[in-house]
Coordinates of C-alpha atoms in Angstrom, one line a residue:
M1 CA 5.2 27.6 -80.5
K2 CA 2.8 25.4 -78.6
N3 CA 1.6 23.8 -81.9
K4 CA 5.2 23.1 -82.9
I5 CA 5.9 21.3 -79.6
T6 CA 2.7 19.3 -80.0
L7 CA 3.8 18.3 -83.5
I8 CA 7.2 17.3 -82.4
I9 CA 5.7 15.1 -79.6
T10 CA 3.3 13.6 -82.0
L11 CA 6.0 12.8 -84.5
F12 CA 8.2 11.3 -81.8
A13 CA 5.4 9.1 -80.6
S14 CA 4.7 8.0 -84.1
V15 CA 8.3 7.1 -84.7
S16 CA 8.5 5.1 -81.4
L17 CA 5.3 3.3 -82.2
F18 CA 6.3 2.2 -85.7
A19 CA 10.0 1.7 -84.9
S20 CA 11.0 -1.7 -86.2
V21 CA 13.7 -4.3 -85.9
S22 CA 15.9 -5.2 -88.8
P23 CA 14.4 -7.3 -91.6
K24 CA 16.7 -10.2 -90.6
E25 CA 15.6 -10.2 -87.0
K26 CA 11.9 -9.9 -88.0
E27 CA 12.3 -12.8 -90.4
A28 CA 13.9 -14.9 -87.6
L29 CA 10.9 -14.2 -85.4
L30 CA 8.4 -15.0 -88.2
N31 CA 10.3 -18.3 -88.9
L32 CA 9.9 -19.2 -85.2
Y33 CA 6.2 -18.4 -85.4
Q34 CA 5.7 -20.4 -88.5
A35 CA 7.9 -23.4 -87.5
T36 CA 6.1 -23.8 -84.1
N37 CA 2.5 -23.3 -85.3
G38 CA 2.2 -19.8 -84.1
A39 CA -1.5 -19.4 -85.0
Q40 CA -2.2 -22.0 -82.3
W41 CA -0.1 -20.6 -79.5
S42 CA -1.8 -19.8 -76.2
K43 CA -0.8 -16.2 -76.7
T44 CA -0.2 -15.6 -80.4
W45 CA 1.1 -12.6 -82.3
N46 CA -0.7 -10.1 -84.5
L47 CA 1.6 -10.1 -87.4
D48 CA 0.2 -6.9 -88.7
A49 CA 1.1 -5.1 -85.5
P50 CA 4.6 -3.7 -84.7
V51 CA 7.0 -6.2 -83.3
N52 CA 7.3 -4.4 -80.0
T53 CA 3.7 -5.4 -79.3
W54 CA 4.3 -9.1 -79.9
F55 CA 3.8 -11.2 -76.7
G56 CA 7.1 -12.3 -75.1
V57 CA 9.3 -10.1 -77.3
V58 CA 11.4 -7.3 -75.7
L59 CA 13.2 -4.7 -77.8
K60 CA 15.9 -2.2 -76.8
N61 CA 17.0 0.3 -79.4
D62 CA 15.0 -1.6 -82.0
K63 CA 16.9 -4.8 -81.3
V64 CA 15.4 -8.0 -80.0
I65 CA 17.1 -8.7 -76.6
S66 CA 14.6 -11.1 -75.1
V67 CA 12.2 -13.8 -76.3
D68 CA 10.1 -15.4 -73.6
L69 CA 7.5 -17.8 -74.9
S70 CA 7.5 -20.2 -72.0
N71 CA 4.4 -22.5 -71.5
N72 CA 2.8 -21.1 -74.7
H73 CA 2.1 -24.2 -76.7
L74 CA 4.8 -24.0 -79.3
V75 CA 4.8 -27.2 -81.4
G76 CA 7.4 -28.0 -84.0
E77 CA 11.1 -27.8 -84.7
L78 CA 13.3 -25.0 -83.5
P79 CA 14.4 -23.2 -86.7
A80 CA 18.1 -22.5 -87.1
S81 CA 17.3 -18.9 -88.0
V82 CA 16.5 -18.2 -84.4
T83 CA 20.2 -17.6 -84.0
D84 CA 19.9 -14.6 -86.3
L85 CA 18.6 -12.8 -83.3
V86 CA 22.2 -11.8 -82.6
Y87 CA 21.4 -9.2 -79.8
L88 CA 19.4 -11.7 -77.8
Q89 CA 20.2 -11.8 -74.1
K90 CA 17.4 -14.1 -73.0
L91 CA 15.8 -17.0 -74.8
N92 CA 13.1 -18.8 -72.7
L93 CA 11.0 -21.5 -74.5
F94 CA 10.4 -23.6 -71.3
R95 CA 7.6 -26.1 -71.3
N96 CA 6.5 -26.4 -74.9
E97 CA 6.6 -29.1 -77.5
I98 CA 9.7 -28.0 -79.4
S99 CA 11.5 -30.8 -81.2
G100 CA 14.5 -31.0 -83.4
V101 CA 18.1 -30.3 -82.5
L102 CA 20.0 -27.3 -81.0
P103 CA 21.7 -25.6 -84.0
S104 CA 25.4 -25.2 -83.9
S105 CA 24.9 -21.7 -85.1
I106 CA 23.8 -20.9 -81.5
S107 CA 27.4 -19.5 -81.3
N108 CA 26.0 -16.4 -83.1
L109 CA 24.2 -15.3 -79.9
K110 CA 27.2 -13.6 -78.3
D111 CA 25.2 -11.5 -75.9
L112 CA 23.1 -14.4 -74.6
K113 CA 23.0 -14.6 -70.8
Y114 CA 20.0 -16.9 -70.1
L115 CA 19.0 -20.0 -72.1
N116 CA 16.0 -22.1 -71.1
L117 CA 14.8 -24.7 -73.5
S118 CA 13.7 -27.2 -70.8
F119 CA 10.7 -29.4 -70.8
N120 CA 10.5 -29.9 -74.5
K121 CA 11.3 -32.7 -77.0
L122 CA 14.7 -31.6 -78.2
S123 CA 17.0 -34.4 -79.4
G124 CA 20.5 -34.8 -80.6
T125 CA 23.6 -33.6 -78.7
I126 CA 24.4 -30.4 -76.8
P127 CA 26.4 -28.3 -79.3
S128 CA 29.9 -27.6 -78.2
Q129 CA 29.5 -24.1 -79.6
L130 CA 27.6 -23.2 -76.4
G131 CA 31.0 -22.8 -74.9
D132 CA 31.6 -19.8 -77.2
L133 CA 28.9 -17.7 -75.4
S134 CA 31.1 -16.2 -72.8
K135 CA 28.2 -14.1 -71.2
L136 CA 26.0 -17.1 -70.4
Q137 CA 25.0 -17.2 -66.8
S138 CA 22.3 -19.9 -66.9
V139 CA 21.8 -22.9 -69.2
E140 CA 18.7 -25.0 -68.6
L141 CA 18.0 -27.9 -70.9
F142 CA 16.4 -30.4 -68.5
M143 CA 13.6 -32.8 -69.4
N144 CA 14.4 -33.3 -73.1
D145 CA 15.7 -36.2 -75.1
L146 CA 19.3 -34.9 -75.5
S147 CA 22.0 -37.5 -75.8
G148 CA 25.8 -37.7 -76.2
S149 CA 28.2 -36.2 -73.7
I150 CA 28.5 -33.0 -71.8
P151 CA 30.7 -30.7 -74.0
A152 CA 34.1 -29.9 -72.4
Q153 CA 33.7 -26.5 -73.9
L154 CA 31.1 -25.6 -71.3
G155 CA 34.1 -25.1 -69.0
N156 CA 34.8 -21.9 -70.9
L157 CA 31.6 -20.2 -69.4
K158 CA 33.3 -18.4 -66.5
Q159 CA 30.1 -16.5 -65.7
L160 CA 27.9 -19.6 -65.5
K161 CA 25.8 -19.9 -62.4
V162 CA 23.3 -22.5 -63.3
L163 CA 23.8 -25.7 -65.4
S164 CA 20.7 -27.8 -65.4
L165 CA 20.7 -30.9 -67.7
F166 CA 18.7 -33.4 -65.7
N167 CA 16.3 -35.9 -67.2
N168 CA 17.9 -36.5 -70.5
D169 CA 19.9 -39.4 -72.0
I170 CA 23.3 -37.8 -71.6
S171 CA 26.2 -40.2 -71.2
G172 CA 29.9 -40.2 -70.7
T173 CA 31.8 -38.6 -67.8
I174 CA 31.6 -35.2 -66.3
P175 CA 34.3 -33.2 -68.1
S176 CA 37.2 -32.0 -65.9
T177 CA 36.5 -28.4 -67.3
I178 CA 33.2 -28.3 -65.4
Y179 CA 35.1 -28.4 -62.1
E180 CA 36.7 -25.1 -63.2
L181 CA 33.4 -23.1 -63.1
K182 CA 34.1 -21.0 -60.0
S183 CA 30.8 -19.0 -60.4
L184 CA 28.6 -22.1 -60.6
R185 CA 25.9 -22.3 -57.9
V186 CA 23.6 -25.0 -59.3
L187 CA 24.7 -28.2 -61.0
L188 CA 21.8 -30.5 -61.8
L189 CA 22.8 -33.6 -63.8
N190 CA 20.5 -36.2 -62.3
S191 CA 18.5 -38.9 -64.2
N192 CA 20.9 -39.3 -67.0
K193 CA 23.4 -42.1 -68.0
L194 CA 26.6 -40.5 -66.7
T195 CA 29.5 -42.8 -65.8
G196 CA 32.9 -42.5 -64.2
K197 CA 34.0 -41.0 -61.0
L198 CA 33.2 -37.7 -59.2
S199 CA 36.5 -36.0 -59.2
K200 CA 38.1 -34.5 -56.1
E201 CA 38.3 -31.3 -58.2
V202 CA 34.7 -30.8 -57.2
A203 CA 36.2 -28.9 -54.3
N204 CA 37.0 -26.1 -56.8
L205 CA 33.3 -25.3 -57.1
T206 CA 33.4 -23.0 -54.1
A207 CA 30.2 -21.1 -55.1
L208 CA 28.1 -24.3 -55.4
E209 CA 24.9 -24.4 -53.5
N210 CA 23.0 -27.3 -55.1
L211 CA 24.5 -30.5 -56.5
S212 CA 22.4 -33.3 -58.0
L213 CA 23.8 -36.4 -59.6
F214 CA 21.0 -38.7 -58.5
E215 CA 20.1 -41.7 -60.7
N216 CA 23.2 -42.1 -62.9
N217 CA 25.8 -44.8 -63.2
M218 CA 28.7 -43.1 -61.6
D219 CA 31.1 -45.2 -59.4
G220 CA 34.1 -45.1 -57.2
Q221 CA 34.6 -43.4 -53.9
V222 CA 32.5 -40.4 -53.0
P223 CA 35.1 -37.7 -52.6
F224 CA 35.5 -36.4 -49.1
D225 CA 36.4 -33.1 -50.7
L226 CA 32.7 -32.3 -51.0
E227 CA 32.9 -31.2 -47.4
Q228 CA 35.1 -28.3 -48.5
L229 CA 32.3 -26.6 -50.4
P230 CA 31.3 -23.8 -48.0
K231 CA 28.0 -22.9 -49.6
L232 CA 26.6 -26.4 -50.4
K233 CA 23.1 -26.6 -49.0
E234 CA 21.4 -29.3 -51.1
M235 CA 22.9 -32.5 -52.5
N236 CA 21.6 -35.7 -54.0
I237 CA 24.1 -38.1 -55.4
S238 CA 22.3 -41.3 -54.4
Y239 CA 21.2 -44.1 -56.7
N240 CA 24.6 -44.3 -58.4
N241 CA 27.2 -47.0 -58.1
F242 CA 29.4 -45.2 -55.6
S243 CA 31.0 -47.3 -53.0
G244 CA 33.2 -47.1 -49.9
A245 CA 32.6 -45.2 -46.7
V246 CA 31.4 -41.6 -46.3
S247 CA 31.5 -39.1 -43.5
R248 CA 28.5 -38.4 -41.4
N249 CA 28.3 -34.8 -42.6
L250 CA 28.0 -35.9 -46.3
A251 CA 25.5 -38.7 -45.4
Q252 CA 23.3 -36.1 -43.7
L253 CA 23.6 -33.6 -46.5
D254 CA 22.6 -36.1 -49.1
T255 CA 18.8 -36.1 -49.6
L256 CA 18.6 -39.9 -49.6
N257 CA 21.5 -40.5 -47.1
M258 CA 23.9 -42.0 -49.7
T259 CA 21.7 -44.8 -50.9
M260 CA 23.4 -46.5 -53.8
I261 CA 22.9 -49.4 -56.1
N262 CA 25.3 -52.3 -55.6
Q263 CA 26.5 -54.9 -58.1
S264 CA 23.5 -57.0 -57.4
G265 CA 21.1 -54.2 -58.3
L266 CA 20.0 -53.7 -54.8
A267 CA 19.7 -50.4 -52.9
V268 CA 22.3 -50.1 -50.1
V269 CA 23.2 -47.3 -47.8
L270 CA 26.9 -46.5 -47.7
P271 CA 28.6 -47.0 -44.4
V272 CA 29.2 -43.8 -42.3
V273 CA 32.6 -43.3 -40.6
D274 CA 34.4 -40.5 -38.9
K275 CA 36.5 -38.0 -40.9
T276 CA 39.9 -39.7 -40.3
S277 CA 38.6 -43.1 -41.4
A278 CA 36.8 -41.7 -44.4
L279 CA 40.0 -39.9 -45.6
A280 CA 42.0 -43.1 -45.1
D281 CA 39.4 -45.1 -47.0
E282 CA 39.5 -42.6 -49.9
D283 CA 43.2 -42.7 -50.2

């Protein structure tokens, strides 16, 4: 009896050790390895070993649910086949040298909650298909070469808590749908080429704790409605083309005290007035 139990345990351990992901998922991982010069990664993979031993890869029930290869010297283009990892919940490739574009097939990753491709060399536009990933809680694409506008479809991400797109070449206006993200805590859009006004609808972002629009080309009146955000702790909307007066509370909340760029290209501090005057000025 004892020998039978030992045999069963041994067999179970063997099955667990050699359990493998589907051929399609393994191929997607191998494509990522080959496309980003895997042999030269800081922490590389032993391709002869089981997938569950590969650095940064997490399996659950023989399905790849997480790939975290941040700061690992990945160099090359992101292969579209990465979106064949359909059970992925987390994809973190932060601080590498990944180029190319974000594939529209990213909509295949229906279980994705965390996406971080920041500090790379990605180009092209942000695919509107990101808006199809209803489980997304964090999207971080900062410090790339992304261009085009912010997709209105991102407003579909009702569970989104973090949207960080700073230091890109993103242009256009902030879509009205972004102001509908009631779960959003962090909105970092600074150092882009955004234009247009900051809508009064910003008051809908009641969970917002950190807002950064620093160094864009936005204009118009700074909405007094920002004061209605109960959890806002950090804000930097300076170095835009905003004009008009602001309340003392908003001026104090802003990291650079509402320093804007006027029509002559000079840095000026917006005048501070009391609430009543600010509201009248805004109207």
